[in-house]
Amino acid sequence: MRKLPTPRPASRPQSQATGTGSAVRSTARTTPVKPANTVHIAVLAFDGCMASSVTGPMELCAVANTLLDLTTPGSGARFTTQVITTDGRSVTCGQGVTLSSSRLKRTPDVVIIPGIWQASARGSFREIGTTLATEAHLLRKLHEQDVLIAAICS
Protein backbone atom coordinates (compact mmCIF):
# COMPACT_ATOMS: atom_id res chain seq x y z
CA MET A 1 0.00 0.00 0.00
CA ARG A 2 1.28 3.48 -0.86
CA LYS A 3 2.14 5.68 2.10
CA LEU A 4 0.83 9.21 2.40
CA PRO A 5 3.40 11.96 2.06
CA THR A 6 5.00 12.55 5.46
CA PRO A 7 4.17 15.98 6.85
CA ARG A 8 7.17 18.13 7.53
CA PRO A 9 7.20 20.17 10.72
CA ALA A 10 6.57 23.83 10.08
CA SER A 11 9.55 26.08 10.67
CA ARG A 12 8.81 28.78 13.21
CA PRO A 13 10.67 31.96 13.93
CA GLN A 14 13.01 31.50 16.86
CA SER A 15 13.25 34.45 19.23
CA GLN A 16 16.00 35.06 21.67
CA ALA A 17 16.58 37.86 24.11
CA THR A 18 20.08 39.20 24.59
CA GLY A 19 21.53 42.03 26.58
CA THR A 20 22.36 43.07 30.10
CA GLY A 21 20.34 44.74 32.80
CA SER A 22 17.19 46.46 31.61
CA ALA A 23 18.35 46.82 27.99
CA VAL A 24 16.99 43.74 26.26
CA ARG A 25 17.17 43.30 22.53
CA SER A 26 15.03 40.75 20.68
CA THR A 27 16.23 39.12 17.50
CA ALA A 28 14.20 36.78 15.29
CA ARG A 29 15.60 34.22 12.91
CA THR A 30 13.51 32.44 10.32
CA THR A 31 14.40 29.21 8.63
CA PRO A 32 13.29 28.82 5.01
CA VAL A 33 10.22 26.62 4.68
CA LYS A 34 10.38 23.62 2.38
CA PRO A 35 7.16 23.06 0.44
CA ALA A 36 5.12 20.15 1.82
CA ASN A 37 3.61 17.46 -0.36
CA THR A 38 -0.07 17.91 -1.05
CA VAL A 39 -2.46 15.10 -0.12
CA HIS A 40 -5.24 14.73 -2.69
CA ILE A 41 -8.50 13.48 -1.13
CA ALA A 42 -11.59 12.36 -3.05
CA VAL A 43 -14.92 11.83 -1.30
CA LEU A 44 -17.01 9.25 -3.17
CA ALA A 45 -20.59 10.52 -2.96
CA PHE A 46 -23.70 8.61 -4.02
CA ASP A 47 -27.47 8.99 -3.71
CA GLY A 48 -28.48 8.33 -0.13
CA CYS A 49 -25.14 9.19 1.46
CA MET A 50 -24.95 11.41 4.53
CA ALA A 51 -24.14 14.99 3.48
CA SER A 52 -22.17 15.61 6.68
CA SER A 53 -19.91 12.64 5.84
CA VAL A 54 -19.05 14.35 2.57
CA THR A 55 -18.74 17.97 3.67
CA GLY A 56 -17.22 17.34 7.11
CA PRO A 57 -13.87 15.95 5.89
CA MET A 58 -13.69 18.67 3.24
CA GLU A 59 -14.21 21.38 5.86
CA LEU A 60 -11.62 19.81 8.17
CA CYS A 61 -9.08 19.87 5.35
CA ALA A 62 -9.91 23.53 4.65
CA VAL A 63 -9.39 24.37 8.34
CA ALA A 64 -6.06 22.49 8.32
CA ASN A 65 -4.94 24.42 5.23
CA THR A 66 -5.95 27.73 6.85
CA LEU A 67 -4.10 26.92 10.09
CA LEU A 68 -1.02 25.90 8.12
CA ASP A 69 -1.12 29.19 6.22
CA LEU A 70 -1.41 31.12 9.49
CA THR A 71 1.53 29.32 11.09
CA THR A 72 3.65 29.00 7.96
CA PRO A 73 2.65 31.72 5.47
CA GLY A 74 3.22 30.85 1.84
CA SER A 75 3.54 27.12 2.46
CA GLY A 76 0.59 26.31 0.19
CA ALA A 77 -2.34 23.99 0.70
CA ARG A 78 -1.49 20.65 2.31
CA PHE A 79 -4.82 19.07 1.32
CA THR A 80 -7.00 19.25 -1.76
CA THR A 81 -10.48 17.75 -1.82
CA GLN A 82 -12.89 16.73 -4.53
CA VAL A 83 -16.41 15.28 -4.39
CA ILE A 84 -16.60 12.51 -6.96
CA THR A 85 -19.22 10.14 -8.30
CA THR A 86 -18.83 7.32 -10.77
CA ASP A 87 -20.71 9.29 -13.45
CA GLY A 88 -19.91 12.90 -12.50
CA ARG A 89 -23.53 13.80 -11.79
CA SER A 90 -24.82 15.52 -8.66
CA VAL A 91 -26.21 13.34 -5.87
CA THR A 92 -29.15 13.63 -3.50
CA CYS A 93 -28.14 12.85 0.06
CA GLY A 94 -30.33 11.02 2.57
CA GLN A 95 -32.02 14.17 3.87
CA GLY A 96 -32.60 15.67 0.42
CA VAL A 97 -29.47 17.84 0.18
CA THR A 98 -28.09 17.92 -3.35
CA LEU A 99 -24.32 17.97 -3.81
CA SER A 100 -22.43 18.76 -7.00
CA SER A 101 -19.70 16.38 -7.98
CA SER A 102 -17.40 15.47 -10.83
CA ARG A 103 -15.65 12.44 -12.19
CA LEU A 104 -12.29 11.57 -10.72
CA LYS A 105 -9.77 14.04 -12.18
CA ARG A 106 -6.60 12.28 -11.05
CA THR A 107 -5.66 9.32 -8.92
CA PRO A 108 -6.15 10.51 -5.34
CA ASP A 109 -3.98 9.67 -2.35
CA VAL A 110 -7.10 8.95 -0.25
CA VAL A 111 -10.71 8.09 -1.05
CA ILE A 112 -13.31 8.60 1.66
CA ILE A 113 -16.57 6.66 1.62
CA PRO A 114 -19.34 8.60 3.36
CA GLY A 115 -21.94 7.14 5.68
CA ILE A 116 -25.20 5.80 4.27
CA TRP A 117 -28.51 7.24 5.38
CA GLN A 118 -30.64 4.25 6.41
CA ALA A 119 -33.99 5.75 5.36
CA SER A 120 -32.67 6.75 1.95
CA ALA A 121 -34.04 5.85 -1.44
CA ARG A 122 -31.26 3.26 -1.65
CA GLY A 123 -33.40 0.84 0.32
CA SER A 124 -32.24 -1.64 2.90
CA PHE A 125 -28.63 -2.41 3.70
CA ARG A 126 -29.07 -5.82 2.05
CA GLU A 127 -29.51 -4.11 -1.30
CA ILE A 128 -26.45 -1.90 -0.98
CA GLY A 129 -24.09 -4.43 -2.58
CA THR A 130 -26.21 -4.34 -5.70
CA THR A 131 -27.08 -0.64 -5.81
CA LEU A 132 -23.51 0.47 -5.16
CA ALA A 133 -21.88 -2.05 -7.53
CA THR A 134 -20.37 0.67 -9.73
CA GLU A 135 -18.91 2.43 -6.69
CA ALA A 136 -17.53 -0.89 -5.40
CA HIS A 137 -15.87 -1.50 -8.77
CA LEU A 138 -14.23 1.95 -8.64
CA LEU A 139 -13.00 1.31 -5.09
CA ARG A 140 -11.47 -2.04 -6.13
CA LYS A 141 -9.71 -0.33 -9.03
CA LEU A 142 -8.34 2.42 -6.76
CA HIS A 143 -7.25 -0.17 -4.17
CA GLU A 144 -5.24 -1.93 -6.89
CA GLN A 145 -3.49 1.43 -7.46
CA ASP A 146 -2.53 1.56 -3.75
CA VAL A 147 -4.97 4.38 -2.93
CA LEU A 148 -5.76 4.61 0.77
CA ILE A 149 -9.49 3.97 1.33
CA ALA A 150 -11.24 5.30 4.42
CA ALA A 151 -14.86 5.23 5.56
CA ILE A 152 -16.98 7.42 7.80
CA CYS A 153 -19.91 6.17 9.86
CA SER A 154 -21.73 3.19 8.34
Coordinates of N, CA and C in Angstrom, one line a residue:
M1 N 0.8 -1.2 0.0 CA 0.0 0.0 0.0 C 0.9 1.2 0.0
R2 N 0.5 2.2 -0.8 CA 1.3 3.5 -0.9 C 1.1 4.3 0.4
K3 N 2.2 4.8 0.9 CA 2.1 5.7 2.1 C 1.8 7.1 1.7
L4 N 1.1 7.8 2.6 CA 0.8 9.2 2.4 C 2.1 10.0 2.5
P5 N 2.2 11.1 1.9 CA 3.4 12.0 2.1 C 3.5 12.3 3.5
T6 N 4.7 12.3 4.1 CA 5.0 12.5 5.5 C 5.0 14.0 5.7
P7 N 4.2 14.5 6.6 CA 4.2 16.0 6.9 C 5.5 16.4 7.4
R8 N 5.9 17.6 7.0 CA 7.2 18.1 7.5 C 6.8 19.1 8.6
P9 N 7.5 19.2 9.7 CA 7.2 20.2 10.7 C 7.4 21.6 10.2
A10 N 6.5 22.5 10.5 CA 6.6 23.8 10.1 C 7.7 24.5 10.8
S11 N 8.5 25.3 10.1 CA 9.6 26.1 10.7 C 9.0 27.3 11.3
R12 N 9.3 27.6 12.5 CA 8.8 28.8 13.2 C 9.9 29.7 13.5
P13 N 9.6 31.0 13.5 CA 10.7 32.0 13.9 C 11.2 31.6 15.3
Q14 N 12.4 31.7 15.5 CA 13.0 31.5 16.9 C 13.4 32.8 17.4
S15 N 12.9 33.2 18.6 CA 13.2 34.4 19.2 C 14.2 34.2 20.4
Q16 N 15.1 35.2 20.5 CA 16.0 35.1 21.7 C 16.2 36.5 22.2
A17 N 16.3 36.6 23.5 CA 16.6 37.9 24.1 C 18.0 37.9 24.5
T18 N 18.7 39.0 24.2 CA 20.1 39.2 24.6 C 20.2 40.6 25.2
G19 N 21.3 40.7 26.0 CA 21.5 42.0 26.6 C 21.8 41.9 28.1
T20 N 22.1 43.1 28.7 CA 22.4 43.1 30.1 C 21.4 44.1 30.8
G21 N 21.2 43.8 32.0 CA 20.3 44.7 32.8 C 19.0 44.9 32.2
S22 N 18.5 46.2 32.1 CA 17.2 46.5 31.6 C 17.2 46.6 30.1
A23 N 18.3 46.7 29.5 CA 18.3 46.8 28.0 C 18.3 45.4 27.4
V24 N 17.2 45.1 26.9 CA 17.0 43.7 26.3 C 16.7 43.9 24.8
R25 N 17.4 43.2 24.0 CA 17.2 43.3 22.5 C 16.6 42.0 22.1
S26 N 15.6 42.0 21.2 CA 15.0 40.8 20.7 C 15.4 40.6 19.2
T27 N 15.9 39.4 18.9 CA 16.2 39.1 17.5 C 15.4 37.9 17.1
A28 N 15.0 37.9 15.8 CA 14.2 36.8 15.3 C 14.9 36.2 14.1
R29 N 15.0 34.9 14.1 CA 15.6 34.2 12.9 C 14.5 33.4 12.3
T30 N 14.5 33.3 11.0 CA 13.5 32.4 10.3 C 14.3 31.5 9.4
T31 N 13.8 30.3 9.5 CA 14.4 29.2 8.6 C 13.5 29.1 7.4
P32 N 14.1 29.0 6.2 CA 13.3 28.8 5.0 C 12.4 27.6 5.1
V33 N 11.2 27.7 4.6 CA 10.2 26.6 4.7 C 10.3 25.8 3.4
K34 N 10.4 24.5 3.5 CA 10.4 23.6 2.4 C 8.9 23.3 2.1
P35 N 8.6 23.3 0.8 CA 7.2 23.1 0.4 C 6.8 21.6 0.8
A36 N 5.6 21.5 1.4 CA 5.1 20.1 1.8 C 4.4 19.5 0.6
N37 N 4.4 18.2 0.6 CA 3.6 17.5 -0.4 C 2.1 17.6 -0.1
T38 N 1.4 17.8 -1.2 CA -0.1 17.9 -1.0 C -0.7 16.5 -1.1
V39 N -1.7 16.3 -0.2 CA -2.5 15.1 -0.1 C -3.8 15.4 -0.8
H40 N -4.0 14.6 -1.9 CA -5.2 14.7 -2.7 C -6.3 13.7 -2.2
I41 N -7.4 14.3 -1.7 CA -8.5 13.5 -1.1 C -9.7 13.6 -2.0
A42 N -10.3 12.4 -2.3 CA -11.6 12.4 -3.1 C -12.6 11.8 -2.1
V43 N -13.8 12.4 -2.1 CA -14.9 11.8 -1.3 C -15.9 11.3 -2.3
L44 N -16.1 9.9 -2.2 CA -17.0 9.2 -3.2 C -18.5 9.4 -2.7
A45 N -19.2 10.3 -3.3 CA -20.6 10.5 -3.0 C -21.5 9.7 -3.8
F46 N -22.7 9.4 -3.3 CA -23.7 8.6 -4.0 C -25.1 9.0 -3.4
D47 N -26.1 8.7 -4.2 CA -27.5 9.0 -3.7 C -27.7 8.2 -2.4
G48 N -28.2 9.0 -1.4 CA -28.5 8.3 -0.1 C -27.3 8.4 0.9
C49 N -26.2 9.1 0.5 CA -25.1 9.2 1.5 C -25.5 10.3 2.4
M50 N -24.7 10.4 3.5 CA -24.9 11.4 4.5 C -24.1 12.6 4.1
A51 N -24.8 13.8 3.9 CA -24.1 15.0 3.5 C -23.0 15.4 4.4
S52 N -23.2 15.2 5.7 CA -22.2 15.6 6.7 C -20.9 14.7 6.5
S53 N -21.1 13.5 6.1 CA -19.9 12.6 5.8 C -19.1 13.0 4.6
V54 N -19.7 13.8 3.8 CA -19.0 14.4 2.6 C -18.4 15.7 2.9
T55 N -19.2 16.6 3.5 CA -18.7 18.0 3.7 C -17.8 18.1 4.9
G56 N -18.0 17.3 5.9 CA -17.2 17.3 7.1 C -15.7 17.2 6.8
P57 N -15.3 16.1 6.2 CA -13.9 15.9 5.9 C -13.3 17.1 5.0
M58 N -14.1 17.6 4.1 CA -13.7 18.7 3.2 C -13.5 19.9 4.1
E59 N -14.4 20.2 5.0 CA -14.2 21.4 5.9 C -13.0 21.2 6.8
L60 N -12.8 20.0 7.3 CA -11.6 19.8 8.2 C -10.3 20.1 7.4
C61 N -10.3 19.6 6.2 CA -9.1 19.9 5.3 C -8.9 21.4 5.1
A62 N -10.0 22.1 4.9 CA -9.9 23.5 4.6 C -9.4 24.2 5.9
V63 N -9.9 23.8 7.1 CA -9.4 24.4 8.3 C -7.9 24.1 8.5
A64 N -7.5 22.9 8.2 CA -6.1 22.5 8.3 C -5.2 23.4 7.4
N65 N -5.7 23.6 6.2 CA -4.9 24.4 5.2 C -4.8 25.9 5.7
T66 N -5.9 26.4 6.3 CA -5.9 27.7 6.9 C -5.0 27.9 8.0
L67 N -5.0 26.9 8.9 CA -4.1 26.9 10.1 C -2.6 26.8 9.6
L68 N -2.4 26.0 8.6 CA -1.0 25.9 8.1 C -0.6 27.2 7.5
D69 N -1.5 27.9 6.8 CA -1.1 29.2 6.2 C -0.9 30.2 7.3
L70 N -1.6 30.2 8.4 CA -1.4 31.1 9.5 C -0.1 30.9 10.2
T71 N 0.3 29.6 10.4 CA 1.5 29.3 11.1 C 2.8 29.3 10.2
T72 N 2.5 29.0 8.9 CA 3.7 29.0 8.0 C 3.2 29.7 6.7
P73 N 3.1 31.0 6.6 CA 2.6 31.7 5.5 C 3.4 31.3 4.2
G74 N 2.6 31.2 3.1 CA 3.2 30.8 1.8 C 3.6 29.4 1.6
S75 N 3.2 28.5 2.6 CA 3.5 27.1 2.5 C 2.6 26.4 1.5
G76 N 1.5 27.0 1.1 CA 0.6 26.3 0.2 C -0.3 25.3 0.9
A77 N -1.3 24.9 0.2 CA -2.3 24.0 0.7 C -1.7 22.6 0.9
R78 N -2.0 22.0 2.0 CA -1.5 20.6 2.3 C -2.5 19.6 1.8
F79 N -3.8 20.0 1.8 CA -4.8 19.1 1.3 C -5.6 19.7 0.2
T80 N -6.0 18.9 -0.8 CA -7.0 19.2 -1.8 C -8.1 18.2 -1.6
T81 N -9.3 18.7 -1.9 CA -10.5 17.8 -1.8 C -11.3 17.9 -3.1
Q82 N -12.0 16.8 -3.4 CA -12.9 16.7 -4.5 C -14.0 15.8 -4.2
V83 N -15.3 16.2 -4.5 CA -16.4 15.3 -4.4 C -16.5 14.6 -5.7
I84 N -16.5 13.3 -5.7 CA -16.6 12.5 -7.0 C -17.8 11.6 -6.9
T85 N -18.3 11.2 -8.1 CA -19.2 10.1 -8.3 C -18.7 9.3 -9.5
T86 N -19.3 8.2 -9.7 CA -18.8 7.3 -10.8 C -19.2 7.9 -12.1
D87 N -20.3 8.7 -12.2 CA -20.7 9.3 -13.5 C -20.6 10.8 -13.5
G88 N -20.1 11.5 -12.5 CA -19.9 12.9 -12.5 C -21.2 13.7 -12.3
R89 N -22.3 13.1 -12.0 CA -23.5 13.8 -11.8 C -23.7 14.2 -10.3
S90 N -24.6 15.2 -10.0 CA -24.8 15.5 -8.7 C -25.6 14.4 -8.0
V91 N -25.5 14.4 -6.6 CA -26.2 13.3 -5.9 C -27.2 14.0 -4.9
T92 N -28.2 13.2 -4.5 CA -29.1 13.6 -3.5 C -28.9 12.8 -2.2
C93 N -28.5 13.5 -1.2 CA -28.1 12.9 0.1 C -29.4 12.4 0.8
G94 N -29.2 11.6 1.8 CA -30.3 11.0 2.6 C -31.4 12.0 3.1
Q95 N -31.0 13.2 3.4 CA -32.0 14.2 3.9 C -32.4 15.2 2.8
G96 N -32.2 14.8 1.5 CA -32.6 15.7 0.4 C -31.6 16.7 0.0
V97 N -30.5 16.9 0.6 CA -29.5 17.8 0.2 C -28.8 17.4 -1.1
T98 N -28.7 18.3 -2.1 CA -28.1 17.9 -3.4 C -26.7 18.4 -3.4
L99 N -25.7 17.6 -3.7 CA -24.3 18.0 -3.8 C -23.8 17.8 -5.2
S100 N -23.1 18.8 -5.7 CA -22.4 18.8 -7.0 C -21.2 17.9 -6.9
S101 N -20.9 17.2 -8.0 CA -19.7 16.4 -8.0 C -19.1 16.4 -9.4
S102 N -18.0 15.6 -9.5 CA -17.4 15.5 -10.8 C -16.8 14.1 -10.9
R103 N -16.4 13.7 -12.1 CA -15.6 12.4 -12.2 C -14.3 12.6 -11.6
L104 N -13.6 11.5 -11.3 CA -12.3 11.6 -10.7 C -11.4 12.2 -11.7
K105 N -10.7 13.3 -11.3 CA -9.8 14.0 -12.2 C -8.4 13.5 -12.2
R106 N -7.9 12.9 -11.1 CA -6.6 12.3 -11.1 C -6.7 11.2 -10.0
T107 N -5.7 10.4 -9.9 CA -5.7 9.3 -8.9 C -5.4 10.0 -7.6
P108 N -6.3 9.9 -6.6 CA -6.1 10.5 -5.3 C -5.2 9.7 -4.4
D109 N -4.8 10.4 -3.4 CA -4.0 9.7 -2.3 C -4.9 8.9 -1.4
V110 N -6.1 9.5 -1.2 CA -7.1 9.0 -0.3 C -8.5 9.1 -0.9
V111 N -9.3 8.0 -0.7 CA -10.7 8.1 -1.1 C -11.5 7.9 0.2
I112 N -12.5 8.7 0.5 CA -13.3 8.6 1.7 C -14.7 8.2 1.2
I113 N -15.2 7.1 1.9 CA -16.6 6.7 1.6 C -17.5 7.2 2.7
P114 N -18.5 8.0 2.3 CA -19.3 8.6 3.4 C -20.3 7.6 3.9
G115 N -20.9 8.0 5.1 CA -21.9 7.1 5.7 C -23.2 7.0 4.8
I116 N -24.0 6.0 5.1 CA -25.2 5.8 4.3 C -26.4 6.1 5.1
W117 N -27.3 6.9 4.6 CA -28.5 7.2 5.4 C -29.4 6.1 5.3
Q118 N -29.8 5.5 6.4 CA -30.6 4.3 6.4 C -32.0 4.4 5.8
A119 N -32.6 5.6 5.9 CA -34.0 5.7 5.4 C -33.9 6.3 4.0
S120 N -32.8 6.2 3.3 CA -32.7 6.8 2.0 C -33.4 6.0 0.9
A121 N -33.4 6.5 -0.3 CA -34.0 5.8 -1.4 C -33.3 4.6 -1.9
R122 N -32.1 4.4 -1.3 CA -31.3 3.3 -1.6 C -31.9 2.0 -1.1
G123 N -32.8 2.1 -0.2 CA -33.4 0.8 0.3 C -32.6 0.3 1.5
S124 N -32.8 -1.0 1.7 CA -32.2 -1.6 2.9 C -30.8 -1.9 2.7
F125 N -30.1 -2.1 3.8 CA -28.6 -2.4 3.7 C -28.3 -3.7 2.9
R126 N -29.3 -4.6 2.8 CA -29.1 -5.8 2.1 C -28.9 -5.5 0.6
E127 N -29.5 -4.4 0.1 CA -29.5 -4.1 -1.3 C -28.3 -3.3 -1.7
I128 N -27.6 -2.8 -0.7 CA -26.4 -1.9 -1.0 C -25.4 -2.5 -1.9
G129 N -25.1 -3.8 -1.7 CA -24.1 -4.4 -2.6 C -24.5 -4.4 -4.0
T130 N -25.7 -4.4 -4.3 CA -26.2 -4.3 -5.7 C -26.3 -2.9 -6.2
T131 N -26.9 -2.0 -5.4 CA -27.1 -0.6 -5.8 C -25.8 0.2 -5.9
L132 N -24.8 -0.2 -5.1 CA -23.5 0.5 -5.2 C -22.4 -0.3 -5.9
A133 N -22.8 -1.2 -6.8 CA -21.9 -2.1 -7.5 C -20.9 -1.2 -8.3
T134 N -21.3 -0.2 -8.9 CA -20.4 0.7 -9.7 C -19.3 1.3 -8.8
E135 N -19.8 1.8 -7.7 CA -18.9 2.4 -6.7 C -17.9 1.4 -6.2
A136 N -18.4 0.2 -5.9 CA -17.5 -0.9 -5.4 C -16.5 -1.2 -6.4
H137 N -16.8 -1.2 -7.7 CA -15.9 -1.5 -8.8 C -14.8 -0.4 -8.8
L138 N -15.2 0.9 -8.7 CA -14.2 2.0 -8.6 C -13.3 1.8 -7.4
L139 N -13.8 1.5 -6.3 CA -13.0 1.3 -5.1 C -12.0 0.2 -5.3
R140 N -12.4 -0.9 -5.9 CA -11.5 -2.0 -6.1 C -10.3 -1.6 -7.0
K141 N -10.7 -0.8 -8.1 CA -9.7 -0.3 -9.0 C -8.7 0.6 -8.3
L142 N -9.2 1.5 -7.5 CA -8.3 2.4 -6.8 C -7.5 1.7 -5.7
H143 N -8.0 0.6 -5.1 CA -7.3 -0.2 -4.2 C -6.1 -0.8 -4.9
E144 N -6.3 -1.3 -6.1 CA -5.2 -1.9 -6.9 C -4.1 -0.9 -7.2
Q145 N -4.5 0.4 -7.2 CA -3.5 1.4 -7.5 C -2.9 2.0 -6.2
D146 N -3.1 1.2 -5.1 CA -2.5 1.6 -3.8 C -3.1 2.9 -3.2
V147 N -4.3 3.2 -3.5 CA -5.0 4.4 -2.9 C -5.5 4.0 -1.6
L148 N -5.3 4.8 -0.6 CA -5.8 4.6 0.8 C -7.3 4.8 0.8
I149 N -8.0 3.9 1.3 CA -9.5 4.0 1.3 C -9.9 4.1 2.8
A150 N -10.7 5.1 3.1 CA -11.2 5.3 4.4 C -12.8 5.4 4.4
A151 N -13.4 5.1 5.5 CA -14.9 5.2 5.6 C -15.3 6.0 6.8
I152 N -16.4 6.7 6.7 CA -17.0 7.4 7.8 C -18.3 6.8 8.1
C153 N -18.6 6.6 9.4 CA -19.9 6.2 9.9 C -20.2 4.8 9.4
S154 N -21.4 4.6 8.8 CA -21.7 3.2 8.3 C -21.0 2.8 7.1

